[in-house]
mmCIF file of the C-alpha atoms, coordinates in Angstrom:
data_MODEL
# 
_entry.id   MODEL 
# 
loop_
_atom_site.group_PDB 
_atom_site.id 
_atom_site.type_symbol 
_atom_site.label_atom_id 
_atom_site.label_alt_id 
_atom_site.label_comp_id 
_atom_site.label_asym_id 
_atom_site.label_entity_id 
_atom_site.label_seq_id 
_atom_site.pdbx_PDB_ins_code 
_atom_site.Cartn_x 
_atom_site.Cartn_y 
_atom_site.Cartn_z 
_atom_site.occupancy 
_atom_site.B_iso_or_equiv 
_atom_site.pdbx_formal_charge 
_atom_site.auth_seq_id 
_atom_site.auth_comp_id 
_atom_site.auth_asym_id 
_atom_site.auth_atom_id 
_atom_site.pdbx_PDB_model_num 
ATOM 1   C CA . UNK A 1 1   ? 49.241  101.275 102.114 1.00 0.00 ? 1   UNK A CA 1 
ATOM 2   C CA . UNK A 1 2   ? 50.000  98.159  100.076 1.00 0.00 ? 2   UNK A CA 1 
ATOM 3   C CA . UNK A 1 3   ? 51.979  100.289 97.579  1.00 0.00 ? 3   UNK A CA 1 
ATOM 4   C CA . UNK A 1 4   ? 54.121  101.798 100.344 1.00 0.00 ? 4   UNK A CA 1 
ATOM 5   C CA . UNK A 1 5   ? 54.768  98.381  101.864 1.00 0.00 ? 5   UNK A CA 1 
ATOM 6   C CA . UNK A 1 6   ? 55.601  96.907  98.461  1.00 0.00 ? 6   UNK A CA 1 
ATOM 7   C CA . UNK A 1 7   ? 57.895  99.857  97.710  1.00 0.00 ? 7   UNK A CA 1 
ATOM 8   C CA . UNK A 1 8   ? 59.748  99.436  101.032 1.00 0.00 ? 8   UNK A CA 1 
ATOM 9   C CA . UNK A 1 9   ? 59.947  95.703  100.522 1.00 0.00 ? 9   UNK A CA 1 
ATOM 10  C CA . UNK A 1 10  ? 61.413  96.095  97.024  1.00 0.00 ? 10  UNK A CA 1 
ATOM 11  C CA . UNK A 1 11  ? 63.930  98.706  98.253  1.00 0.00 ? 11  UNK A CA 1 
ATOM 12  C CA . UNK A 1 12  ? 64.987  96.403  101.079 1.00 0.00 ? 12  UNK A CA 1 
ATOM 13  C CA . UNK A 1 13  ? 65.282  93.493  98.678  1.00 0.00 ? 13  UNK A CA 1 
ATOM 14  C CA . UNK A 1 14  ? 67.354  95.590  96.237  1.00 0.00 ? 14  UNK A CA 1 
ATOM 15  C CA . UNK A 1 15  ? 69.607  96.732  99.098  1.00 0.00 ? 15  UNK A CA 1 
ATOM 16  C CA . UNK A 1 16  ? 70.096  93.160  100.247 1.00 0.00 ? 16  UNK A CA 1 
ATOM 17  C CA . UNK A 1 17  ? 70.934  92.072  96.699  1.00 0.00 ? 17  UNK A CA 1 
ATOM 18  C CA . UNK A 1 18  ? 73.488  94.898  96.338  1.00 0.00 ? 18  UNK A CA 1 
ATOM 19  C CA . UNK A 1 19  ? 75.038  94.021  99.695  1.00 0.00 ? 19  UNK A CA 1 
ATOM 20  C CA . UNK A 1 20  ? 75.223  90.349  98.770  1.00 0.00 ? 20  UNK A CA 1 
ATOM 21  C CA . UNK A 1 21  ? 76.901  91.244  95.461  1.00 0.00 ? 21  UNK A CA 1 
ATOM 22  C CA . UNK A 1 22  ? 79.410  93.481  97.227  1.00 0.00 ? 22  UNK A CA 1 
ATOM 23  C CA . UNK A 1 23  ? 80.199  90.819  99.851  1.00 0.00 ? 23  UNK A CA 1 
ATOM 24  C CA . UNK A 1 24  ? 80.590  88.134  97.173  1.00 0.00 ? 24  UNK A CA 1 
ATOM 25  C CA . UNK A 1 25  ? 82.966  90.339  95.199  1.00 0.00 ? 25  UNK A CA 1 
ATOM 26  C CA . UNK A 1 26  ? 84.978  91.047  98.351  1.00 0.00 ? 26  UNK A CA 1 
ATOM 27  C CA . UNK A 1 27  ? 85.035  87.336  99.290  1.00 0.00 ? 27  UNK A CA 1 
ATOM 28  C CA . UNK A 1 28  ? 86.098  86.334  95.750  1.00 0.00 ? 28  UNK A CA 1 
ATOM 29  C CA . UNK A 1 29  ? 88.974  88.856  95.788  1.00 0.00 ? 29  UNK A CA 1 
ATOM 30  C CA . UNK A 1 30  ? 90.165  87.611  99.188  1.00 0.00 ? 30  UNK A CA 1 
ATOM 31  C CA . UNK A 1 31  ? 89.864  83.980  98.097  1.00 0.00 ? 31  UNK A CA 1 
ATOM 32  C CA . UNK A 1 32  ? 91.779  84.703  94.865  1.00 0.00 ? 32  UNK A CA 1 
ATOM 33  C CA . UNK A 1 33  ? 94.586  86.402  96.821  1.00 0.00 ? 33  UNK A CA 1 
ATOM 34  C CA . UNK A 1 34  ? 94.781  83.440  99.212  1.00 0.00 ? 34  UNK A CA 1 
ATOM 35  C CA . UNK A 1 35  ? 94.886  81.006  96.276  1.00 0.00 ? 35  UNK A CA 1 
ATOM 36  C CA . UNK A 1 36  ? 97.617  83.069  94.614  1.00 0.00 ? 36  UNK A CA 1 
ATOM 37  C CA . UNK A 1 37  ? 99.654  83.111  97.834  1.00 0.00 ? 37  UNK A CA 1 
ATOM 38  C CA . UNK A 1 38  ? 99.262  79.346  98.210  1.00 0.00 ? 38  UNK A CA 1 
ATOM 39  C CA . UNK A 1 39  ? 100.345 78.780  94.603  1.00 0.00 ? 39  UNK A CA 1 
ATOM 40  C CA . UNK A 1 40  ? 103.349 81.080  95.068  1.00 0.00 ? 40  UNK A CA 1 
ATOM 41  C CA . UNK A 1 41  ? 104.442 79.314  98.265  1.00 0.00 ? 41  UNK A CA 1 
ATOM 42  C CA . UNK A 1 42  ? 104.103 75.891  96.600  1.00 0.00 ? 42  UNK A CA 1 
ATOM 43  C CA . UNK A 1 43  ? 106.284 77.082  93.707  1.00 0.00 ? 43  UNK A CA 1 
ATOM 44  C CA . UNK A 1 44  ? 108.936 78.419  96.098  1.00 0.00 ? 44  UNK A CA 1 
ATOM 45  C CA . UNK A 1 45  ? 108.827 75.243  98.203  1.00 0.00 ? 45  UNK A CA 1 
ATOM 46  C CA . UNK A 1 46  ? 109.411 73.076  95.121  1.00 0.00 ? 46  UNK A CA 1 
ATOM 47  C CA . UNK A 1 47  ? 112.202 75.370  93.944  1.00 0.00 ? 47  UNK A CA 1 
ATOM 48  C CA . UNK A 1 48  ? 113.967 75.320  97.324  1.00 0.00 ? 48  UNK A CA 1 
ATOM 49  C CA . UNK A 1 49  ? 113.492 71.564  97.615  1.00 0.00 ? 49  UNK A CA 1 
ATOM 50  C CA . UNK A 1 50  ? 115.164 71.025  94.232  1.00 0.00 ? 50  UNK A CA 1 
ATOM 51  C CA . UNK A 1 51  ? 117.951 73.448  95.189  1.00 0.00 ? 51  UNK A CA 1 
ATOM 52  C CA . UNK A 1 52  ? 118.547 71.522  98.410  1.00 0.00 ? 52  UNK A CA 1 
ATOM 53  C CA . UNK A 1 53  ? 118.586 68.250  96.468  1.00 0.00 ? 53  UNK A CA 1 
ATOM 54  C CA . UNK A 1 54  ? 121.288 69.693  94.189  1.00 0.00 ? 54  UNK A CA 1 
ATOM 55  C CA . UNK A 1 55  ? 123.343 70.774  97.210  1.00 0.00 ? 55  UNK A CA 1 
ATOM 56  C CA . UNK A 1 56  ? 123.053 67.331  98.804  1.00 0.00 ? 56  UNK A CA 1 
ATOM 57  C CA . UNK A 1 57  ? 124.132 65.759  95.510  1.00 0.00 ? 57  UNK A CA 1 
ATOM 58  C CA . UNK A 1 58  ? 127.115 68.126  95.352  1.00 0.00 ? 58  UNK A CA 1 
ATOM 59  C CA . UNK A 1 59  ? 125.908 70.020  92.278  1.00 0.00 ? 59  UNK A CA 1 
ATOM 60  C CA . UNK A 1 60  ? 126.618 73.758  92.658  1.00 0.00 ? 60  UNK A CA 1 
ATOM 61  C CA . UNK A 1 61  ? 124.459 76.327  90.850  1.00 0.00 ? 61  UNK A CA 1 
ATOM 62  C CA . UNK A 1 62  ? 127.710 77.630  89.384  1.00 0.00 ? 62  UNK A CA 1 
ATOM 63  C CA . UNK A 1 63  ? 127.648 74.634  87.007  1.00 0.00 ? 63  UNK A CA 1 
ATOM 64  C CA . UNK A 1 64  ? 124.663 76.068  85.111  1.00 0.00 ? 64  UNK A CA 1 
ATOM 65  C CA . UNK A 1 65  ? 126.576 79.276  84.471  1.00 0.00 ? 65  UNK A CA 1 
ATOM 66  C CA . UNK A 1 66  ? 129.868 77.669  83.491  1.00 0.00 ? 66  UNK A CA 1 
ATOM 67  C CA . UNK A 1 67  ? 128.028 75.223  81.191  1.00 0.00 ? 67  UNK A CA 1 
ATOM 68  C CA . UNK A 1 68  ? 126.340 78.200  79.503  1.00 0.00 ? 68  UNK A CA 1 
ATOM 69  C CA . UNK A 1 69  ? 129.456 80.428  79.381  1.00 0.00 ? 69  UNK A CA 1 
ATOM 70  C CA . UNK A 1 70  ? 127.923 83.000  81.745  1.00 0.00 ? 70  UNK A CA 1 
ATOM 71  C CA . UNK A 1 71  ? 130.607 84.806  83.725  1.00 0.00 ? 71  UNK A CA 1 
ATOM 72  C CA . UNK A 1 72  ? 128.816 87.935  84.996  1.00 0.00 ? 72  UNK A CA 1 
ATOM 73  C CA . UNK A 1 73  ? 125.280 88.238  86.316  1.00 0.00 ? 73  UNK A CA 1 
ATOM 74  C CA . UNK A 1 74  ? 122.919 90.609  88.048  1.00 0.00 ? 74  UNK A CA 1 
ATOM 75  C CA . UNK A 1 75  ? 120.227 89.381  90.422  1.00 0.00 ? 75  UNK A CA 1 
ATOM 76  C CA . UNK A 1 76  ? 116.637 90.624  90.183  1.00 0.00 ? 76  UNK A CA 1 
ATOM 77  C CA . UNK A 1 77  ? 114.936 90.338  93.567  1.00 0.00 ? 77  UNK A CA 1 
ATOM 78  C CA . UNK A 1 78  ? 116.732 90.506  96.895  1.00 0.00 ? 78  UNK A CA 1 
ATOM 79  C CA . UNK A 1 79  ? 114.255 88.840  99.206  1.00 0.00 ? 79  UNK A CA 1 
ATOM 80  C CA . UNK A 1 80  ? 115.204 85.689  101.093 1.00 0.00 ? 80  UNK A CA 1 
ATOM 81  C CA . UNK A 1 81  ? 115.699 83.583  97.963  1.00 0.00 ? 81  UNK A CA 1 
ATOM 82  C CA . UNK A 1 82  ? 117.689 86.337  96.254  1.00 0.00 ? 82  UNK A CA 1 
ATOM 83  C CA . UNK A 1 83  ? 119.959 86.701  99.287  1.00 0.00 ? 83  UNK A CA 1 
ATOM 84  C CA . UNK A 1 84  ? 120.574 82.940  99.489  1.00 0.00 ? 84  UNK A CA 1 
ATOM 85  C CA . UNK A 1 85  ? 121.340 82.853  95.765  1.00 0.00 ? 85  UNK A CA 1 
ATOM 86  C CA . UNK A 1 86  ? 123.766 85.768  96.151  1.00 0.00 ? 86  UNK A CA 1 
ATOM 87  C CA . UNK A 1 87  ? 125.515 83.993  99.058  1.00 0.00 ? 87  UNK A CA 1 
ATOM 88  C CA . UNK A 1 88  ? 126.024 80.899  96.920  1.00 0.00 ? 88  UNK A CA 1 
ATOM 89  C CA . UNK A 1 89  ? 127.240 82.905  93.926  1.00 0.00 ? 89  UNK A CA 1 
ATOM 90  C CA . UNK A 1 90  ? 129.774 84.782  96.089  1.00 0.00 ? 90  UNK A CA 1 
ATOM 91  C CA . UNK A 1 91  ? 131.549 81.467  96.624  1.00 0.00 ? 91  UNK A CA 1 
ATOM 92  C CA . UNK A 1 92  ? 131.689 80.737  92.894  1.00 0.00 ? 92  UNK A CA 1 
ATOM 93  C CA . UNK A 1 93  ? 133.578 81.922  89.838  1.00 0.00 ? 93  UNK A CA 1 
ATOM 94  C CA . UNK A 1 94  ? 130.482 83.819  88.671  1.00 0.00 ? 94  UNK A CA 1 
ATOM 95  C CA . UNK A 1 95  ? 130.710 87.572  89.290  1.00 0.00 ? 95  UNK A CA 1 
ATOM 96  C CA . UNK A 1 96  ? 127.539 89.177  90.640  1.00 0.00 ? 96  UNK A CA 1 
ATOM 97  C CA . UNK A 1 97  ? 127.879 92.834  89.662  1.00 0.00 ? 97  UNK A CA 1 
ATOM 98  C CA . UNK A 1 98  ? 124.693 94.216  91.213  1.00 0.00 ? 98  UNK A CA 1 
ATOM 99  C CA . UNK A 1 99  ? 121.182 93.482  92.428  1.00 0.00 ? 99  UNK A CA 1 
ATOM 100 C CA . UNK A 1 100 ? 117.928 94.979  91.157  1.00 0.00 ? 100 UNK A CA 1 
ATOM 101 C CA . UNK A 1 101 ? 115.124 95.324  93.698  1.00 0.00 ? 101 UNK A CA 1 
ATOM 102 C CA . UNK A 1 102 ? 112.032 97.500  94.023  1.00 0.00 ? 102 UNK A CA 1 
ATOM 103 C CA . UNK A 1 103 ? 113.032 98.276  97.616  1.00 0.00 ? 103 UNK A CA 1 
ATOM 104 C CA . UNK A 1 104 ? 116.547 99.394  96.651  1.00 0.00 ? 104 UNK A CA 1 
ATOM 105 C CA . UNK A 1 105 ? 116.277 102.570 98.742  1.00 0.00 ? 105 UNK A CA 1 
ATOM 106 C CA . UNK A 1 106 ? 115.897 100.585 101.956 1.00 0.00 ? 106 UNK A CA 1 
ATOM 107 C CA . UNK A 1 107 ? 118.448 97.821  101.315 1.00 0.00 ? 107 UNK A CA 1 
ATOM 108 C CA . UNK A 1 108 ? 121.988 98.265  102.571 1.00 0.00 ? 108 UNK A CA 1 
ATOM 109 C CA . UNK A 1 109 ? 124.390 95.537  101.518 1.00 0.00 ? 109 UNK A CA 1 
ATOM 110 C CA . UNK A 1 110 ? 127.939 94.973  100.316 1.00 0.00 ? 110 UNK A CA 1 
ATOM 111 C CA . UNK A 1 111 ? 126.727 94.734  96.714  1.00 0.00 ? 111 UNK A CA 1 
ATOM 112 C CA . UNK A 1 112 ? 125.142 97.651  94.832  1.00 0.00 ? 112 UNK A CA 1 
ATOM 113 C CA . UNK A 1 113 ? 121.350 97.443  94.938  1.00 0.00 ? 113 UNK A CA 1 
ATOM 114 C CA . UNK A 1 114 ? 119.652 99.322  92.100  1.00 0.00 ? 114 UNK A CA 1 
ATOM 115 C CA . UNK A 1 115 ? 116.087 100.115 91.094  1.00 0.00 ? 115 UNK A CA 1 
ATOM 116 C CA . UNK A 1 116 ? 114.772 98.753  87.819  1.00 0.00 ? 116 UNK A CA 1 
ATOM 117 C CA . UNK A 1 117 ? 114.552 102.349 86.594  1.00 0.00 ? 117 UNK A CA 1 
ATOM 118 C CA . UNK A 1 118 ? 118.310 102.883 87.063  1.00 0.00 ? 118 UNK A CA 1 
ATOM 119 C CA . UNK A 1 119 ? 120.792 102.435 84.226  1.00 0.00 ? 119 UNK A CA 1 
ATOM 120 C CA . UNK A 1 120 ? 121.796 98.786  84.405  1.00 0.00 ? 120 UNK A CA 1 
ATOM 121 C CA . UNK A 1 121 ? 125.295 97.754  83.375  1.00 0.00 ? 121 UNK A CA 1 
ATOM 122 C CA . UNK A 1 122 ? 125.445 94.994  80.771  1.00 0.00 ? 122 UNK A CA 1 
ATOM 123 C CA . UNK A 1 123 ? 126.037 91.520  82.205  1.00 0.00 ? 123 UNK A CA 1 
ATOM 124 C CA . UNK A 1 124 ? 125.905 88.062  80.659  1.00 0.00 ? 124 UNK A CA 1 
ATOM 125 C CA . UNK A 1 125 ? 122.491 87.447  82.273  1.00 0.00 ? 125 UNK A CA 1 
ATOM 126 C CA . UNK A 1 126 ? 119.927 88.893  84.659  1.00 0.00 ? 126 UNK A CA 1 
ATOM 127 C CA . UNK A 1 127 ? 118.767 86.143  87.037  1.00 0.00 ? 127 UNK A CA 1 
ATOM 128 C CA . UNK A 1 128 ? 115.227 86.614  88.343  1.00 0.00 ? 128 UNK A CA 1 
ATOM 129 C CA . UNK A 1 129 ? 114.759 85.138  91.813  1.00 0.00 ? 129 UNK A CA 1 
ATOM 130 C CA . UNK A 1 130 ? 111.113 86.271  92.043  1.00 0.00 ? 130 UNK A CA 1 
ATOM 131 C CA . UNK A 1 131 ? 110.196 83.273  89.891  1.00 0.00 ? 131 UNK A CA 1 
ATOM 132 C CA . UNK A 1 132 ? 106.433 83.513  90.486  1.00 0.00 ? 132 UNK A CA 1 
ATOM 133 C CA . UNK A 1 133 ? 106.453 86.883  88.713  1.00 0.00 ? 133 UNK A CA 1 
ATOM 134 C CA . UNK A 1 134 ? 109.013 85.916  86.058  1.00 0.00 ? 134 UNK A CA 1 
ATOM 135 C CA . UNK A 1 135 ? 106.810 86.472  82.986  1.00 0.00 ? 135 UNK A CA 1 
ATOM 136 C CA . UNK A 1 136 ? 105.803 89.942  84.175  1.00 0.00 ? 136 UNK A CA 1 
ATOM 137 C CA . UNK A 1 137 ? 109.385 90.876  85.082  1.00 0.00 ? 137 UNK A CA 1 
ATOM 138 C CA . UNK A 1 138 ? 110.799 89.484  81.843  1.00 0.00 ? 138 UNK A CA 1 
ATOM 139 C CA . UNK A 1 139 ? 108.274 91.448  79.801  1.00 0.00 ? 139 UNK A CA 1 
ATOM 140 C CA . UNK A 1 140 ? 109.067 94.665  81.593  1.00 0.00 ? 140 UNK A CA 1 
ATOM 141 C CA . UNK A 1 141 ? 112.849 94.260  81.704  1.00 0.00 ? 141 UNK A CA 1 
ATOM 142 C CA . UNK A 1 142 ? 113.224 93.051  78.104  1.00 0.00 ? 142 UNK A CA 1 
ATOM 143 C CA . UNK A 1 143 ? 112.115 96.514  76.993  1.00 0.00 ? 143 UNK A CA 1 
ATOM 144 C CA . UNK A 1 144 ? 114.944 98.046  79.028  1.00 0.00 ? 144 UNK A CA 1 
ATOM 145 C CA . UNK A 1 145 ? 117.927 95.695  78.634  1.00 0.00 ? 145 UNK A CA 1 
ATOM 146 C CA . UNK A 1 146 ? 119.474 93.735  75.779  1.00 0.00 ? 146 UNK A CA 1 
ATOM 147 C CA . UNK A 1 147 ? 120.955 90.793  77.643  1.00 0.00 ? 147 UNK A CA 1 
ATOM 148 C CA . UNK A 1 148 ? 119.350 87.462  78.618  1.00 0.00 ? 148 UNK A CA 1 
ATOM 149 C CA . UNK A 1 149 ? 116.797 87.331  81.412  1.00 0.00 ? 149 UNK A CA 1 
ATOM 150 C CA . UNK A 1 150 ? 116.765 83.929  83.112  1.00 0.00 ? 150 UNK A CA 1 
ATOM 151 C CA . UNK A 1 151 ? 114.549 82.602  85.880  1.00 0.00 ? 151 UNK A CA 1 
ATOM 152 C CA . UNK A 1 152 ? 116.278 81.046  88.888  1.00 0.00 ? 152 UNK A CA 1 
ATOM 153 C CA . UNK A 1 153 ? 113.827 78.218  88.286  1.00 0.00 ? 153 UNK A CA 1 
ATOM 154 C CA . UNK A 1 154 ? 115.480 77.573  84.900  1.00 0.00 ? 154 UNK A CA 1 
ATOM 155 C CA . UNK A 1 155 ? 118.890 77.538  86.576  1.00 0.00 ? 155 UNK A CA 1 
ATOM 156 C CA . UNK A 1 156 ? 117.875 75.088  89.298  1.00 0.00 ? 156 UNK A CA 1 
ATOM 157 C CA . UNK A 1 157 ? 115.806 72.741  87.143  1.00 0.00 ? 157 UNK A CA 1 
ATOM 158 C CA . UNK A 1 158 ? 118.339 73.034  84.308  1.00 0.00 ? 158 UNK A CA 1 
ATOM 159 C CA . UNK A 1 159 ? 120.990 71.181  86.282  1.00 0.00 ? 159 UNK A CA 1 
# 
């Protein structure tokens, strides 16, 4: 009888330990995702705050491009930041030839929106608006294109 009880007790204890391990792993993954989201939002807040400061000071983003002899660009990422960047560039001497976005099939706009797997016309620079993922995007795109890949963060903080 003691052996059966001990066996059941050990099985229950092992099950509880497995469950605790599973729950901890699930909690850690959720916590990591929340931390990543917080970090991403803080980065975007700082970026937009600096951009707004430039606008208040009368410094257009166009200045970065003219200072660096960049006349044609493509935009990588057409979320809210990408759309605002495109709107500002439309009012400048910089020609935006196209946008690259993973959701290209669902985006309808006045500018061509391509997938990263499409053939991309050569421009003076590809500007990445998804700055949180810049390193990943740069690594992937540098294997595909032979023109500069610049983070919007570099543009904004470079002025």
